[in-house]
Short mmCIF file of N, CA, C and O in Angstrom, two decimals:
data_model
loop_
_atom_site.label_atom_id
_atom_site.label_comp_id
_atom_site.label_asym_id
_atom_site.label_seq_id
_atom_site.Cartn_x
_atom_site.Cartn_y
_atom_site.Cartn_z
N MET U 244 139.22 132.84 187.90
CA MET U 244 138.44 131.76 188.44
C MET U 244 138.74 130.45 187.71
O MET U 244 138.82 129.41 188.35
N ASP U 245 138.89 130.52 186.41
CA ASP U 245 139.17 129.32 185.64
C ASP U 245 140.54 128.74 185.98
O ASP U 245 140.71 127.52 186.02
N LYS U 246 141.51 129.62 186.23
CA LYS U 246 142.85 129.15 186.58
C LYS U 246 142.83 128.44 187.93
O LYS U 246 143.48 127.43 188.13
N ALA U 247 142.09 128.95 188.87
CA ALA U 247 141.99 128.34 190.19
C ALA U 247 141.32 126.97 190.09
O ALA U 247 141.75 126.00 190.74
N MET U 248 140.28 126.87 189.28
CA MET U 248 139.58 125.60 189.09
C MET U 248 140.50 124.58 188.41
O MET U 248 140.54 123.42 188.80
N PHE U 249 141.23 125.03 187.41
CA PHE U 249 142.16 124.16 186.71
C PHE U 249 143.26 123.66 187.66
O PHE U 249 143.60 122.48 187.66
N ALA U 250 143.81 124.55 188.47
CA ALA U 250 144.85 124.19 189.43
C ALA U 250 144.33 123.17 190.43
O ALA U 250 145.01 122.20 190.78
N MET U 251 143.09 123.37 190.89
CA MET U 251 142.51 122.44 191.86
C MET U 251 142.30 121.07 191.23
O MET U 251 142.62 120.04 191.84
N LEU U 252 141.79 121.02 190.02
CA LEU U 252 141.60 119.74 189.33
C LEU U 252 142.95 119.06 189.08
O LEU U 252 143.06 117.84 189.19
N PHE U 253 143.95 119.85 188.74
CA PHE U 253 145.28 119.29 188.51
C PHE U 253 145.84 118.66 189.78
O PHE U 253 146.35 117.54 189.77
N VAL U 254 145.72 119.35 190.90
CA VAL U 254 146.22 118.84 192.18
C VAL U 254 145.46 117.58 192.58
O VAL U 254 146.07 116.59 193.02
N ILE U 255 144.16 117.57 192.42
CA ILE U 255 143.37 116.38 192.76
C ILE U 255 143.76 115.20 191.88
O ILE U 255 143.89 114.07 192.36
N THR U 256 143.97 115.45 190.59
CA THR U 256 144.37 114.39 189.67
C THR U 256 145.73 113.82 190.06
O THR U 256 145.93 112.60 190.08
N VAL U 257 146.68 114.68 190.39
CA VAL U 257 148.01 114.23 190.79
C VAL U 257 147.93 113.40 192.07
O VAL U 257 148.54 112.33 192.18
N ILE U 258 147.16 113.85 193.03
CA ILE U 258 147.01 113.11 194.29
C ILE U 258 146.38 111.75 194.02
O ILE U 258 146.79 110.73 194.57
N PHE U 259 145.36 111.71 193.14
CA PHE U 259 144.70 110.46 192.79
C PHE U 259 145.68 109.49 192.14
O PHE U 259 145.74 108.31 192.50
N ILE U 260 146.48 109.97 191.21
CA ILE U 260 147.47 109.12 190.53
C ILE U 260 148.52 108.62 191.52
O ILE U 260 148.90 107.45 191.50
N LEU U 261 148.99 109.50 192.39
CA LEU U 261 149.98 109.09 193.39
C LEU U 261 149.40 108.07 194.36
O LEU U 261 150.09 107.14 194.78
N ALA U 262 148.14 108.21 194.72
CA ALA U 262 147.51 107.25 195.63
C ALA U 262 147.43 105.87 194.97
O ALA U 262 147.74 104.86 195.61
N ILE U 263 147.04 105.83 193.70
CA ILE U 263 146.98 104.56 192.98
C ILE U 263 148.38 103.94 192.88
O ILE U 263 148.56 102.74 193.09
N ALA U 264 149.38 104.77 192.55
CA ALA U 264 150.75 104.27 192.45
C ALA U 264 151.23 103.73 193.80
O ALA U 264 151.86 102.66 193.87
N PHE U 265 150.93 104.43 194.87
CA PHE U 265 151.34 103.98 196.20
C PHE U 265 150.70 102.64 196.55
O PHE U 265 151.36 101.73 197.06
N ILE U 266 149.42 102.49 196.27
CA ILE U 266 148.73 101.23 196.55
C ILE U 266 149.33 100.09 195.74
O ILE U 266 149.56 99.00 196.25
N TRP U 267 149.60 100.35 194.46
CA TRP U 267 150.20 99.31 193.61
C TRP U 267 151.57 98.90 194.13
O TRP U 267 151.86 97.71 194.24
N ILE U 268 152.41 99.88 194.47
CA ILE U 268 153.76 99.58 194.98
C ILE U 268 153.66 98.81 196.29
O ILE U 268 154.37 97.83 196.51
N ASN U 269 152.77 99.23 197.16
CA ASN U 269 152.61 98.56 198.45
C ASN U 269 152.20 97.11 198.28
O ASN U 269 152.73 96.21 198.92
N ASN U 270 151.26 96.85 197.39
CA ASN U 270 150.81 95.48 197.15
C ASN U 270 151.86 94.66 196.42
O ASN U 270 152.00 93.47 196.65
N ARG U 271 152.59 95.29 195.52
CA ARG U 271 153.58 94.59 194.71
C ARG U 271 154.76 94.12 195.54
O ARG U 271 155.27 93.04 195.36
N PHE U 272 155.23 94.92 196.47
CA PHE U 272 156.45 94.63 197.19
C PHE U 272 156.23 94.16 198.62
O PHE U 272 157.17 93.96 199.36
N ASN U 273 155.01 93.97 199.03
CA ASN U 273 154.73 93.48 200.38
C ASN U 273 154.02 92.14 200.35
O ASN U 273 153.02 91.93 201.02
N ASN U 274 154.56 91.23 199.58
CA ASN U 274 154.03 89.88 199.55
C ASN U 274 154.68 89.13 200.71
O ASN U 274 155.80 88.68 200.63
N TYR U 275 153.96 89.01 201.81
CA TYR U 275 154.54 88.48 203.03
C TYR U 275 154.88 87.01 202.96
O TYR U 275 155.77 86.55 203.66
N GLU U 276 154.20 86.24 202.11
CA GLU U 276 154.54 84.83 201.97
C GLU U 276 155.94 84.68 201.39
O GLU U 276 156.74 83.88 201.86
N GLU U 277 156.25 85.47 200.36
CA GLU U 277 157.59 85.43 199.78
C GLU U 277 158.61 85.90 200.80
O GLU U 277 159.72 85.39 200.88
N PHE U 278 158.25 86.90 201.59
CA PHE U 278 159.15 87.43 202.61
C PHE U 278 159.47 86.38 203.65
O PHE U 278 160.61 86.24 204.06
N ASP U 279 158.46 85.60 204.06
CA ASP U 279 158.69 84.55 205.05
C ASP U 279 159.65 83.49 204.51
O ASP U 279 160.52 83.01 205.22
N GLU U 280 159.48 83.11 203.24
CA GLU U 280 160.38 82.13 202.63
C GLU U 280 161.79 82.69 202.56
O GLU U 280 162.76 82.00 202.85
N LEU U 281 161.90 83.94 202.14
CA LEU U 281 163.21 84.58 202.06
C LEU U 281 163.85 84.66 203.43
O LEU U 281 165.03 84.38 203.59
N GLU U 282 163.07 85.01 204.42
CA GLU U 282 163.59 85.13 205.78
C GLU U 282 164.14 83.79 206.26
O GLU U 282 165.20 83.74 206.87
N GLU U 283 163.45 82.69 205.95
CA GLU U 283 163.91 81.37 206.36
C GLU U 283 165.25 81.03 205.68
O GLU U 283 166.16 80.53 206.32
N GLU U 284 165.37 81.35 204.40
CA GLU U 284 166.61 81.11 203.68
C GLU U 284 167.76 81.92 204.29
O GLU U 284 168.86 81.40 204.47
N VAL U 285 167.49 83.16 204.60
CA VAL U 285 168.51 84.02 205.19
C VAL U 285 168.94 83.49 206.55
O VAL U 285 170.13 83.47 206.87
N LEU U 286 167.99 83.03 207.34
CA LEU U 286 168.31 82.50 208.66
C LEU U 286 169.15 81.23 208.58
O LEU U 286 170.06 81.03 209.38
N VAL U 287 168.85 80.38 207.60
CA VAL U 287 169.64 79.15 207.42
C VAL U 287 171.07 79.50 207.06
O VAL U 287 172.03 78.98 207.63
N LYS U 288 171.24 80.41 206.10
CA LYS U 288 172.59 80.82 205.70
C LYS U 288 173.32 81.51 206.84
O LYS U 288 174.52 81.30 207.03
N LEU U 289 172.61 82.32 207.60
CA LEU U 289 173.22 82.99 208.74
C LEU U 289 173.70 81.98 209.77
O LEU U 289 174.79 82.11 210.33
N GLY U 290 172.92 80.93 210.00
CA GLY U 290 173.33 79.87 210.93
C GLY U 290 174.57 79.15 210.45
O GLY U 290 175.47 78.84 211.24
N MET U 291 174.65 78.89 209.14
CA MET U 291 175.83 78.23 208.59
C MET U 291 177.05 79.12 208.74
O MET U 291 178.13 78.66 209.15
N LYS U 292 176.88 80.41 208.44
CA LYS U 292 178.01 81.35 208.57
C LYS U 292 178.46 81.46 210.02
O LYS U 292 179.66 81.50 210.30
N LYS U 293 177.50 81.43 210.94
CA LYS U 293 177.84 81.51 212.37
C LYS U 293 178.65 80.31 212.81
O LYS U 293 179.65 80.45 213.51
N GLN U 294 178.24 79.11 212.37
CA GLN U 294 179.00 77.90 212.74
C GLN U 294 180.42 77.94 212.17
O GLN U 294 181.38 77.58 212.86
N LEU U 295 180.55 78.36 210.92
CA LEU U 295 181.88 78.43 210.30
C LEU U 295 182.75 79.46 211.01
O LEU U 295 183.94 79.22 211.27
N MET U 296 182.17 80.61 211.35
CA MET U 296 182.94 81.65 212.05
C MET U 296 183.35 81.18 213.43
O MET U 296 184.47 81.44 213.88
N GLN U 297 182.47 80.46 214.12
CA GLN U 297 182.82 79.93 215.45
C GLN U 297 183.98 78.95 215.34
O GLN U 297 184.87 78.94 216.19
N GLU U 298 184.00 78.15 214.30
CA GLU U 298 185.09 77.20 214.09
C GLU U 298 186.40 77.93 213.84
O GLU U 298 187.45 77.55 214.36
N LEU U 299 186.34 79.00 213.05
CA LEU U 299 187.55 79.81 212.83
C LEU U 299 188.04 80.39 214.15
O LEU U 299 189.25 80.42 214.41
N HIS U 300 187.14 80.86 214.98
CA HIS U 300 187.55 81.43 216.26
C HIS U 300 188.13 80.39 217.21
O HIS U 300 189.08 80.68 217.95
N ARG U 301 187.57 79.19 217.21
CA ARG U 301 188.16 78.13 218.03
C ARG U 301 189.59 77.85 217.57
O ARG U 301 190.50 77.66 218.38
N TRP U 302 189.80 77.83 216.26
CA TRP U 302 191.13 77.59 215.71
C TRP U 302 192.08 78.72 216.07
O TRP U 302 193.22 78.47 216.49
N ILE U 303 191.62 79.96 215.96
CA ILE U 303 192.46 81.13 216.29
C ILE U 303 192.81 81.12 217.78
O ILE U 303 193.98 81.28 218.15
N ASN U 304 191.83 80.93 218.63
CA ASN U 304 192.08 80.92 220.08
C ASN U 304 192.91 79.71 220.51
O ASN U 304 193.78 79.83 221.37
N GLY U 305 192.64 78.57 219.90
CA GLY U 305 193.40 77.36 220.24
C GLY U 305 194.86 77.46 219.87
O GLY U 305 195.72 76.85 220.53
N ASN U 306 195.18 78.21 218.84
CA ASN U 306 196.58 78.38 218.41
C ASN U 306 197.17 79.72 218.82
O ASN U 306 198.31 80.03 218.45
N SER U 307 196.41 80.52 219.57
CA SER U 307 196.85 81.84 220.05
C SER U 307 197.46 82.67 218.91
O SER U 307 198.58 83.17 219.01
N LEU U 308 196.69 82.82 217.84
CA LEU U 308 197.18 83.52 216.66
C LEU U 308 196.91 85.02 216.76
O LEU U 308 195.89 85.44 217.29
N ASP U 309 197.85 85.80 216.23
CA ASP U 309 197.62 87.24 216.12
C ASP U 309 197.19 87.56 214.69
O ASP U 309 197.12 86.69 213.83
N ALA U 310 196.91 88.83 214.42
CA ALA U 310 196.39 89.24 213.12
C ALA U 310 197.34 88.89 211.98
O ALA U 310 196.90 88.42 210.92
N ALA U 311 198.63 89.09 212.18
CA ALA U 311 199.61 88.81 211.12
C ALA U 311 199.63 87.31 210.79
O ALA U 311 199.71 86.93 209.62
N GLN U 312 199.56 86.48 211.80
CA GLN U 312 199.55 85.04 211.58
C GLN U 312 198.27 84.59 210.87
O GLN U 312 198.31 83.73 210.00
N ILE U 313 197.15 85.20 211.24
CA ILE U 313 195.89 84.89 210.58
C ILE U 313 195.97 85.24 209.10
O ILE U 313 195.57 84.46 208.24
N GLN U 314 196.52 86.42 208.81
CA GLN U 314 196.67 86.86 207.42
C GLN U 314 197.51 85.87 206.63
O GLN U 314 197.15 85.50 205.50
N GLU U 315 198.61 85.45 207.22
CA GLU U 315 199.52 84.56 206.52
C GLU U 315 198.90 83.17 206.33
O GLU U 315 198.93 82.61 205.23
N MET U 316 198.32 82.62 207.38
CA MET U 316 197.82 81.24 207.31
C MET U 316 196.54 81.10 206.50
O MET U 316 196.33 80.09 205.83
N LEU U 317 195.68 82.12 206.55
CA LEU U 317 194.43 82.06 205.79
C LEU U 317 194.54 82.75 204.44
O LEU U 317 193.58 82.74 203.67
N MET U 318 195.70 83.36 204.17
CA MET U 318 195.95 84.06 202.91
C MET U 318 194.92 85.16 202.66
O MET U 318 194.23 85.20 201.64
N VAL U 319 194.78 86.05 203.66
CA VAL U 319 193.83 87.15 203.57
C VAL U 319 194.55 88.48 203.80
O VAL U 319 195.64 88.52 204.36
N ASN U 320 193.91 89.57 203.39
CA ASN U 320 194.48 90.89 203.62
C ASN U 320 194.14 91.36 205.04
O ASN U 320 193.33 90.73 205.73
N PRO U 321 194.74 92.45 205.49
CA PRO U 321 194.50 92.91 206.88
C PRO U 321 193.03 93.20 207.19
O PRO U 321 192.56 92.90 208.29
N LYS U 322 192.32 93.77 206.23
CA LYS U 322 190.90 94.08 206.47
C LYS U 322 190.10 92.80 206.68
O LYS U 322 189.26 92.70 207.58
N ARG U 323 190.38 91.79 205.86
CA ARG U 323 189.67 90.52 205.98
C ARG U 323 190.01 89.84 207.30
O ARG U 323 189.14 89.25 207.96
N ALA U 324 191.26 89.93 207.72
CA ALA U 324 191.67 89.35 209.01
C ALA U 324 190.92 90.04 210.15
O ALA U 324 190.46 89.39 211.09
N ALA U 325 190.79 91.37 210.06
CA ALA U 325 190.06 92.11 211.10
C ALA U 325 188.59 91.69 211.12
O ALA U 325 187.99 91.54 212.19
N ASP U 326 188.01 91.48 209.92
CA ASP U 326 186.62 91.02 209.86
C ASP U 326 186.46 89.66 210.53
O ASP U 326 185.45 89.40 211.19
N ILE U 327 187.46 88.80 210.38
CA ILE U 327 187.42 87.49 211.02
C ILE U 327 187.58 87.64 212.54
O ILE U 327 186.83 87.05 213.32
N ILE U 328 188.54 88.43 212.95
CA ILE U 328 188.82 88.62 214.38
C ILE U 328 187.59 89.18 215.10
O ILE U 328 187.23 88.74 216.18
N TYR U 329 186.92 90.17 214.48
CA TYR U 329 185.77 90.80 215.11
C TYR U 329 184.44 90.14 214.72
O TYR U 329 183.38 90.65 215.03
N GLN U 330 184.53 88.99 214.06
CA GLN U 330 183.38 88.15 213.71
C GLN U 330 182.28 88.93 212.98
O GLN U 330 181.11 88.84 213.31
N ARG U 331 182.67 89.65 211.96
CA ARG U 331 181.71 90.41 211.15
C ARG U 331 181.16 89.47 210.06
O ARG U 331 181.54 89.58 208.90
N ILE U 332 180.25 88.59 210.44
CA ILE U 332 179.80 87.55 209.52
C ILE U 332 179.04 88.12 208.33
O ILE U 332 178.94 87.47 207.29
N ASP U 333 178.54 89.34 208.45
CA ASP U 333 177.84 89.94 207.32
C ASP U 333 178.79 90.29 206.17
O ASP U 333 178.35 90.55 205.06
N GLN U 334 180.09 90.27 206.42
CA GLN U 334 181.09 90.59 205.41
C GLN U 334 181.51 89.36 204.60
O GLN U 334 182.32 89.48 203.69
N PHE U 335 180.97 88.19 204.94
CA PHE U 335 181.41 86.94 204.32
C PHE U 335 180.26 86.20 203.67
O PHE U 335 179.11 86.34 204.09
N THR U 336 180.61 85.36 202.72
CA THR U 336 179.65 84.39 202.18
C THR U 336 179.94 83.05 202.83
O THR U 336 181.01 82.84 203.42
N VAL U 337 179.00 82.13 202.72
CA VAL U 337 179.22 80.78 203.23
C VAL U 337 180.43 80.17 202.52
O VAL U 337 181.26 79.50 203.15
N ASP U 338 180.55 80.43 201.24
CA ASP U 338 181.64 79.88 200.45
C ASP U 338 183.01 80.37 200.95
O ASP U 338 183.94 79.58 201.13
N SER U 339 183.13 81.68 201.19
CA SER U 339 184.42 82.21 201.64
C SER U 339 184.79 81.68 203.02
O SER U 339 185.94 81.31 203.28
N LEU U 340 183.81 81.62 203.92
CA LEU U 340 184.09 81.09 205.26
C LEU U 340 184.47 79.61 205.19
O LEU U 340 185.35 79.16 205.93
N THR U 341 183.83 78.87 204.31
CA THR U 341 184.18 77.46 204.12
C THR U 341 185.63 77.33 203.66
O THR U 341 186.39 76.50 204.17
N ASN U 342 186.03 78.18 202.72
CA ASN U 342 187.42 78.15 202.25
C ASN U 342 188.39 78.43 203.38
O ASN U 342 189.44 77.78 203.49
N TYR U 343 188.08 79.40 204.23
CA TYR U 343 188.98 79.73 205.33
C TYR U 343 189.08 78.58 206.33
O TYR U 343 190.16 78.27 206.83
N VAL U 344 187.95 77.93 206.62
CA VAL U 344 187.98 76.79 207.54
C VAL U 344 188.81 75.67 206.93
O VAL U 344 189.60 75.02 207.62
N LEU U 345 188.67 75.44 205.64
CA LEU U 345 189.46 74.40 204.97
C LEU U 345 190.96 74.73 205.04
O LEU U 345 191.78 73.82 205.16
N ARG U 346 191.31 76.00 204.98
CA ARG U 346 192.72 76.40 205.06
C ARG U 346 193.31 76.16 206.45
O ARG U 346 194.53 76.15 206.62
N THR U 347 192.45 75.96 207.44
CA THR U 347 192.95 75.67 208.78
C THR U 347 193.32 74.19 208.92
O THR U 347 193.83 73.78 209.96
N GLY U 348 193.03 73.41 207.90
CA GLY U 348 193.33 71.99 207.94
C GLY U 348 192.16 71.14 208.39
O GLY U 348 192.28 69.93 208.56
N LYS U 349 191.03 71.76 208.60
CA LYS U 349 189.83 71.03 209.03
C LYS U 349 188.99 70.69 207.80
O LYS U 349 189.20 71.23 206.72
N THR U 350 188.05 69.80 207.98
CA THR U 350 187.11 69.48 206.91
C THR U 350 185.74 70.07 207.25
O THR U 350 185.44 70.32 208.42
N VAL U 351 184.95 70.25 206.24
CA VAL U 351 183.60 70.79 206.42
C VAL U 351 182.64 69.81 205.78
O VAL U 351 182.87 69.33 204.67
N SER U 352 181.56 69.50 206.49
CA SER U 352 180.53 68.63 205.91
C SER U 352 179.18 69.31 206.06
O SER U 352 178.96 70.13 206.94
N VAL U 353 178.28 68.92 205.19
CA VAL U 353 176.95 69.50 205.19
C VAL U 353 175.95 68.36 205.36
O VAL U 353 176.10 67.29 204.79
N SER U 354 174.92 68.60 206.18
CA SER U 354 173.86 67.61 206.31
C SER U 354 172.54 68.29 205.96
O SER U 354 172.32 69.45 206.30
N ILE U 355 171.72 67.57 205.26
CA ILE U 355 170.43 68.10 204.82
C ILE U 355 169.33 67.25 205.44
O ILE U 355 169.41 66.03 205.44
N HIS U 356 168.30 67.92 205.98
CA HIS U 356 167.22 67.24 206.66
C HIS U 356 165.88 67.70 206.11
O HIS U 356 165.75 68.81 205.62
N GLU U 357 164.88 66.85 206.23
CA GLU U 357 163.52 67.22 205.86
C GLU U 357 162.98 68.21 206.89
O GLU U 357 163.36 68.18 208.06
N LYS U 358 162.07 69.05 206.46
CA LYS U 358 161.45 70.00 207.40
C LYS U 358 160.49 69.28 208.30
O LYS U 358 159.87 68.35 207.99
#
């Protein structure tokens, strides 16, 4: 009887500790205000990457370039050229896409506006 009582108290204690830990983790990592700010930053960067990738595609289509020519002119490996061709913008940073657009002979400018 004592072993059963001890086991039951142990299980209840573990469940209680896990419940407290779960509540703490949930509150700690679900700060929605920070998430909204982060989401806005991600969306801005995604928009910049999209514009840069569209410019690369206009350049590729305008010059009727194939993968080998893209590799040579942008100084990239075959995997990177494929990422550009298939517009996998998640594989690039704004900085790398800017460098590739600059290698096409175009210029890139940034404008900043108040919210």
